[in-house]
Amino acid sequence: LTPHWSYTGETGPENWPKFFPICGGDSQSPVNIETANAQSTIYLPFLFTNYNKKAATTSLMNNGHTAQVNFDMLDGLPMPSVIGGGLQGSYTFLQFHLHWGADDTVGSEHTVDGKSYAGELHLVHFKTEYGNVAEAIKHVDGIAVLGVFLEATDVDNPNLWSLIEGLPSVIHADTHTTINSFPLLKLLPQNLLKFYRYSGSLTTPTCNEIVIWTVFRDPITISSAQLAKLRMLEEEDGKLIKMNFRPVQPLNGRQYVTRLI
Ligand code: B30
Ligand code: ZN
């Protein structure tokens, strides 16, 4: 039986490589982004398709490690997808989920010049030409994750209300509910032209090194009250998911680039 993994103690990140060897690999995520070391490059802007559309059904799931949202589009309306931004080809949206900390001073997975944010939102996409995530995961460019920092404020982010309102219905691990739909565009920062790019991994076991990472420079906001509601979700064993971010991993000579102008 595969041992359960978590964010603390015996099954925490320091011990993931014992059970999931790839988690000890050379191209792991997240990383600290040293802005002074980012190579400027020329990329087209991102082009988002159906990011401005609502889904027919939007489901919120507590999978025991995070709050995850999946979209079911109406017949005829393709899933949201993204091209450009230096990505090679099209990537189809799969799910988004959140990472947070035990308090508002930590919670993001990536850090910028050593700075942590209160959380990080991950929009997970698979490379459209691979057809599905099971196939995509076999390729080094199979997954593109768009990471958005969550900055703690005193004021609720209304774009997160739908998700936050659903949380009381998914307190227990492996439960799901339906929430009001909203366009994915509402989760992105204003400035989509400023981002960091590098090759890395899934930040949870099995830590496959198959992710083209985009980390937007600018955060979106989340209130302290909204963050507190995320910390009320439970793991499989009934303990609270007080925090669910992996510490930064060695860069091991990897380069990261930033979009010029
Ligand atoms: S992340 O964006 O790098 N944090 C997965 C996708 C994105 C990231 C991490 C993991 C992923 O698809 N993992 C495989 C699926 N999970 C099932 C699940 O959704 O609930 C398998 C697992 O982790 O054991 Cu928990
Ligand atoms: Zn994630």
Short mmCIF file of C-alpha atoms and ligand atoms in Angstrom, two decimals:
data_model
loop_
_atom_site.label_atom_id
_atom_site.label_comp_id
_atom_site.label_asym_id
_atom_site.label_seq_id
_atom_site.Cartn_x
_atom_site.Cartn_y
_atom_site.Cartn_z
CA LEU A 1 0.00 0.00 0.00
CA THR A 2 1.31 3.46 -0.90
CA PRO A 3 1.85 5.41 2.31
CA HIS A 4 -0.29 8.48 2.77
CA TRP A 5 1.58 11.76 2.46
CA SER A 6 1.01 15.02 4.27
CA TYR A 7 2.65 18.35 5.07
CA THR A 8 3.94 17.55 8.57
CA GLY A 9 5.90 14.90 10.45
CA GLU A 10 6.72 11.37 9.25
CA THR A 11 4.76 11.73 6.02
CA GLY A 12 5.78 15.39 5.46
CA PRO A 13 7.81 16.91 2.59
CA GLU A 14 11.23 16.00 4.07
CA ASN A 15 10.24 12.33 3.88
CA TRP A 16 8.38 12.32 0.55
CA PRO A 17 11.49 11.06 -1.33
CA LYS A 18 11.51 7.87 0.80
CA PHE A 19 8.11 6.88 -0.53
CA PHE A 20 8.09 8.80 -3.82
CA PRO A 21 11.68 8.81 -5.19
CA ILE A 22 10.99 11.44 -7.88
CA CYS A 23 10.30 13.95 -5.06
CA GLY A 24 14.07 13.82 -4.48
CA GLY A 25 14.84 14.65 -8.13
CA ASP A 26 16.87 17.51 -9.59
CA SER A 27 14.03 19.54 -11.14
CA GLN A 28 11.58 19.88 -8.28
CA SER A 29 9.05 22.62 -7.53
CA PRO A 30 8.43 25.06 -5.99
CA VAL A 31 11.54 27.25 -6.10
CA ASN A 32 12.59 30.65 -4.84
CA ILE A 33 12.73 33.04 -7.80
CA GLU A 34 15.68 35.40 -7.57
CA THR A 35 14.49 38.23 -9.79
CA ALA A 36 18.04 39.45 -10.42
CA ASN A 37 18.89 36.06 -11.98
CA ALA A 38 15.85 35.92 -14.28
CA GLN A 39 16.78 36.04 -17.96
CA SER A 40 14.70 38.51 -19.97
CA THR A 41 13.16 37.04 -23.09
CA ILE A 42 10.77 37.85 -25.91
CA TYR A 43 7.46 36.01 -25.59
CA LEU A 44 4.10 36.62 -27.18
CA PRO A 45 1.40 37.53 -24.66
CA PHE A 46 -0.83 34.73 -23.39
CA LEU A 47 -4.01 34.18 -25.36
CA PHE A 48 -6.78 32.75 -23.18
CA THR A 49 -9.75 31.02 -24.82
CA ASN A 50 -13.01 30.54 -22.88
CA TYR A 51 -11.38 31.95 -19.76
CA ASN A 52 -14.17 34.53 -19.86
CA LYS A 53 -16.90 31.85 -19.89
CA LYS A 54 -18.78 30.25 -17.01
CA ALA A 55 -19.01 26.47 -16.79
CA ALA A 56 -22.34 24.65 -16.83
CA THR A 57 -21.34 22.92 -13.61
CA THR A 58 -18.51 23.90 -11.30
CA SER A 59 -17.56 21.44 -8.59
CA LEU A 60 -15.54 22.05 -5.45
CA MET A 61 -13.72 19.07 -3.93
CA ASN A 62 -11.75 18.51 -0.75
CA ASN A 63 -9.29 15.83 -1.89
CA GLY A 64 -7.63 15.65 1.54
CA HIS A 65 -4.76 18.00 0.59
CA THR A 66 -6.47 21.05 -0.94
CA ALA A 67 -9.68 22.67 -2.15
CA GLN A 68 -9.90 21.86 -5.85
CA VAL A 69 -12.31 23.24 -8.45
CA ASN A 70 -13.28 21.47 -11.68
CA PHE A 71 -15.28 22.87 -14.58
CA ASP A 72 -17.83 20.99 -16.69
CA MET A 73 -18.57 23.07 -19.78
CA LEU A 74 -21.89 23.00 -21.64
CA ASP A 75 -22.05 20.78 -24.73
CA GLY A 76 -20.33 22.54 -27.60
CA LEU A 77 -18.33 24.92 -25.43
CA PRO A 78 -14.71 23.77 -25.24
CA MET A 79 -12.81 23.76 -21.96
CA PRO A 80 -10.80 26.93 -21.29
CA SER A 81 -7.35 26.78 -22.86
CA VAL A 82 -4.25 28.90 -23.20
CA ILE A 83 -1.61 29.47 -25.88
CA GLY A 84 1.27 31.95 -26.17
CA GLY A 85 3.29 33.30 -23.29
CA GLY A 86 6.22 31.21 -24.52
CA LEU A 87 4.26 27.96 -24.26
CA GLN A 88 4.76 25.54 -27.14
CA GLY A 89 1.24 24.74 -28.33
CA SER A 90 -2.11 24.75 -26.59
CA TYR A 91 -2.83 23.70 -23.00
CA THR A 92 -6.32 22.71 -21.82
CA PHE A 93 -7.57 23.65 -18.36
CA LEU A 94 -8.02 20.71 -15.96
CA GLN A 95 -8.55 22.09 -12.45
CA PHE A 96 -7.45 24.79 -10.08
CA HIS A 97 -6.62 24.47 -6.40
CA LEU A 98 -5.07 26.48 -3.60
CA HIS A 99 -2.12 26.33 -1.23
CA TRP A 100 -2.07 28.22 2.07
CA GLY A 101 -0.18 28.59 5.35
CA ALA A 102 -0.91 28.17 9.07
CA ASP A 103 -0.92 31.98 9.27
CA ASP A 104 -1.04 34.82 6.76
CA THR A 105 2.75 35.34 6.67
CA VAL A 106 3.35 32.09 4.76
CA GLY A 107 1.43 29.85 2.38
CA SER A 108 2.74 30.38 -1.14
CA GLU A 109 4.80 27.56 -2.64
CA HIS A 110 6.99 29.75 -4.81
CA THR A 111 8.77 32.68 -3.23
CA VAL A 112 10.18 35.78 -4.92
CA ASP A 113 13.52 37.03 -3.60
CA GLY A 114 12.71 35.09 -0.44
CA LYS A 115 9.29 36.69 0.01
CA SER A 116 6.32 34.40 0.77
CA TYR A 117 2.71 35.30 0.10
CA ALA A 118 -0.28 34.08 2.15
CA GLY A 119 -1.23 31.58 -0.53
CA GLU A 120 -0.89 30.45 -4.12
CA LEU A 121 -3.53 29.46 -6.66
CA HIS A 122 -2.62 26.86 -9.29
CA LEU A 123 -4.47 26.65 -12.60
CA VAL A 124 -3.49 23.21 -13.91
CA HIS A 125 -3.53 22.52 -17.66
CA PHE A 126 -2.49 19.51 -19.77
CA LYS A 127 -0.96 19.80 -23.23
CA THR A 128 -3.94 19.63 -25.58
CA GLU A 129 -2.16 17.44 -28.18
CA TYR A 130 -1.67 14.69 -25.59
CA GLY A 131 -5.46 14.38 -25.29
CA ASN A 132 -5.78 13.66 -21.57
CA VAL A 133 -3.85 14.10 -18.35
CA ALA A 134 -2.88 10.42 -18.05
CA GLU A 135 -1.08 10.64 -21.40
CA ALA A 136 0.25 14.17 -20.76
CA ILE A 137 1.95 13.08 -17.54
CA LYS A 138 4.29 10.85 -19.61
CA HIS A 139 5.82 13.90 -21.34
CA VAL A 140 8.24 16.51 -19.94
CA ASP A 141 6.03 19.33 -21.25
CA GLY A 142 2.78 17.55 -20.41
CA ILE A 143 1.46 19.96 -17.79
CA ALA A 144 1.42 23.76 -17.60
CA VAL A 145 0.54 25.30 -14.26
CA LEU A 146 -0.24 29.01 -13.97
CA GLY A 147 0.62 30.12 -10.42
CA VAL A 148 -1.00 33.20 -8.91
CA PHE A 149 0.13 34.55 -5.55
CA LEU A 150 -2.55 35.31 -2.94
CA GLU A 151 -1.86 38.45 -0.93
CA ALA A 152 -3.65 38.70 2.42
CA THR A 153 -5.80 41.79 2.92
CA ASP A 154 -8.63 42.92 5.22
CA VAL A 155 -11.15 43.01 2.37
CA ASP A 156 -12.80 39.90 0.90
CA ASN A 157 -12.00 39.12 -2.73
CA PRO A 158 -15.53 38.82 -4.22
CA ASN A 159 -14.16 36.66 -7.03
CA LEU A 160 -13.43 33.97 -4.41
CA TRP A 161 -16.87 34.12 -2.73
CA SER A 162 -18.33 31.24 -4.69
CA LEU A 163 -15.46 28.94 -3.72
CA ILE A 164 -15.35 30.11 -0.09
CA GLU A 165 -19.11 29.71 0.34
CA GLY A 166 -18.80 26.08 -0.76
CA LEU A 167 -16.13 25.19 1.82
CA PRO A 168 -18.51 24.31 4.70
CA SER A 169 -19.99 21.60 2.44
CA VAL A 170 -16.58 19.95 1.88
CA ILE A 171 -15.06 20.01 5.38
CA HIS A 172 -14.44 16.25 5.22
CA ALA A 173 -11.82 14.78 2.88
CA ASP A 174 -13.09 13.22 -0.35
CA THR A 175 -16.31 15.22 -0.42
CA HIS A 176 -17.52 17.54 -3.15
CA THR A 177 -20.27 20.03 -3.83
CA THR A 178 -21.51 22.23 -6.66
CA ILE A 179 -20.74 25.94 -6.52
CA ASN A 180 -21.79 28.97 -8.55
CA SER A 181 -19.72 29.24 -11.69
CA PHE A 182 -17.44 32.14 -12.54
CA PRO A 183 -15.00 32.83 -15.38
CA LEU A 184 -11.40 31.73 -14.75
CA LEU A 185 -10.28 35.19 -15.87
CA LYS A 186 -11.52 36.46 -12.49
CA LEU A 187 -8.70 34.52 -10.82
CA LEU A 188 -5.88 36.08 -12.82
CA PRO A 189 -3.95 39.22 -11.85
CA GLN A 190 -4.40 42.46 -13.81
CA ASN A 191 -0.98 42.31 -15.43
CA LEU A 192 -0.68 39.07 -17.38
CA LEU A 193 2.45 40.24 -19.19
CA LYS A 194 4.77 39.96 -16.20
CA PHE A 195 5.59 36.42 -15.16
CA TYR A 196 8.42 33.98 -14.45
CA ARG A 197 8.88 30.74 -16.37
CA TYR A 198 10.88 27.62 -15.55
CA SER A 199 10.68 23.81 -15.86
CA GLY A 200 9.80 21.89 -12.72
CA SER A 201 7.51 19.36 -11.13
CA LEU A 202 4.18 18.73 -9.52
CA THR A 203 4.56 20.12 -5.98
CA THR A 204 2.88 17.05 -4.45
CA PRO A 205 3.73 13.34 -4.66
CA THR A 206 4.49 11.77 -6.99
CA CYS A 207 6.32 15.02 -7.90
CA ASN A 208 6.58 14.19 -11.64
CA GLU A 209 9.08 16.50 -13.41
CA ILE A 210 6.70 17.39 -16.21
CA VAL A 211 5.51 20.92 -15.45
CA ILE A 212 6.09 24.11 -17.43
CA TRP A 213 5.68 26.65 -14.63
CA THR A 214 4.37 30.16 -15.06
CA VAL A 215 4.39 32.28 -11.91
CA PHE A 216 2.73 35.65 -12.36
CA ARG A 217 4.62 38.55 -10.81
CA ASP A 218 1.53 40.32 -9.49
CA PRO A 219 -0.70 38.77 -6.80
CA ILE A 220 -4.46 38.73 -6.45
CA THR A 221 -5.91 39.41 -3.01
CA ILE A 222 -7.63 37.19 -0.44
CA SER A 223 -8.92 38.34 2.94
CA SER A 224 -7.66 36.92 6.22
CA ALA A 225 -11.23 35.73 6.87
CA GLN A 226 -11.28 33.86 3.55
CA LEU A 227 -7.91 32.26 4.35
CA ALA A 228 -9.21 31.21 7.78
CA LYS A 229 -12.06 29.29 6.11
CA LEU A 230 -9.59 27.28 4.00
CA ARG A 231 -7.86 26.18 7.23
CA MET A 232 -11.13 24.55 8.38
CA LEU A 233 -10.86 21.75 5.77
CA GLU A 234 -9.86 18.32 7.04
CA GLU A 235 -7.36 15.73 5.83
CA GLU A 236 -8.31 12.04 5.43
CA ASP A 237 -7.50 11.38 9.10
CA GLY A 238 -9.80 14.21 10.26
CA LYS A 239 -6.94 16.58 11.19
CA LEU A 240 -7.23 20.15 9.91
CA ILE A 241 -5.33 21.09 6.73
CA LYS A 242 -3.73 23.99 8.59
CA MET A 243 -1.20 24.47 5.82
CA ASN A 244 -0.43 22.77 2.52
CA PHE A 245 2.59 24.35 0.89
CA ARG A 246 5.78 22.50 0.01
CA PRO A 247 9.04 24.29 0.94
CA VAL A 248 11.19 25.62 -1.91
CA GLN A 249 13.45 23.09 -3.63
CA PRO A 250 17.01 23.44 -5.00
CA LEU A 251 17.24 25.06 -8.42
CA ASN A 252 20.22 22.82 -9.38
CA GLY A 253 21.30 25.16 -12.14
CA ARG A 254 17.89 25.59 -13.73
CA GLN A 255 17.35 28.91 -15.48
CA TYR A 256 14.24 30.96 -15.21
CA VAL A 257 13.13 33.59 -17.62
CA THR A 258 10.92 36.62 -17.33
CA ARG A 259 8.99 38.29 -20.12
CA LEU A 260 10.64 41.48 -21.36
CA ILE A 261 8.55 44.74 -21.50
S1 B30 B 1 0.59 21.35 -8.50
O1 B30 B 1 -0.10 22.37 -9.25
O2 B30 B 1 1.98 21.19 -8.82
N1 B30 B 1 0.48 21.68 -6.96
C1 B30 B 1 -1.40 17.42 -9.41
C2 B30 B 1 -1.63 18.53 -10.20
C3 B30 B 1 -1.03 19.74 -9.91
C4 B30 B 1 -0.19 19.85 -8.82
C5 B30 B 1 0.04 18.75 -8.02
C6 B30 B 1 -0.57 17.53 -8.32
C7 B30 B 1 -2.03 16.13 -9.77
O3 B30 B 1 -2.75 16.03 -10.74
N2 B30 B 1 -1.79 15.08 -8.99
C8 B30 B 1 -2.29 13.76 -9.26
C9 B30 B 1 -3.69 13.60 -8.76
N3 B30 B 1 -3.79 13.31 -7.33
C10 B30 B 1 -5.17 13.12 -7.05
C11 B30 B 1 -5.77 14.31 -6.48
O4 B30 B 1 -6.20 15.22 -7.21
O5 B30 B 1 -5.89 14.37 -5.19
C12 B30 B 1 -3.06 12.17 -6.89
C13 B30 B 1 -2.47 12.35 -5.52
O6 B30 B 1 -2.39 13.51 -4.98
O7 B30 B 1 -2.03 11.40 -4.87
CU1 B30 B 1 -4.15 14.09 -4.13
ZN ZN B 2 -0.65 23.24 -6.49
#
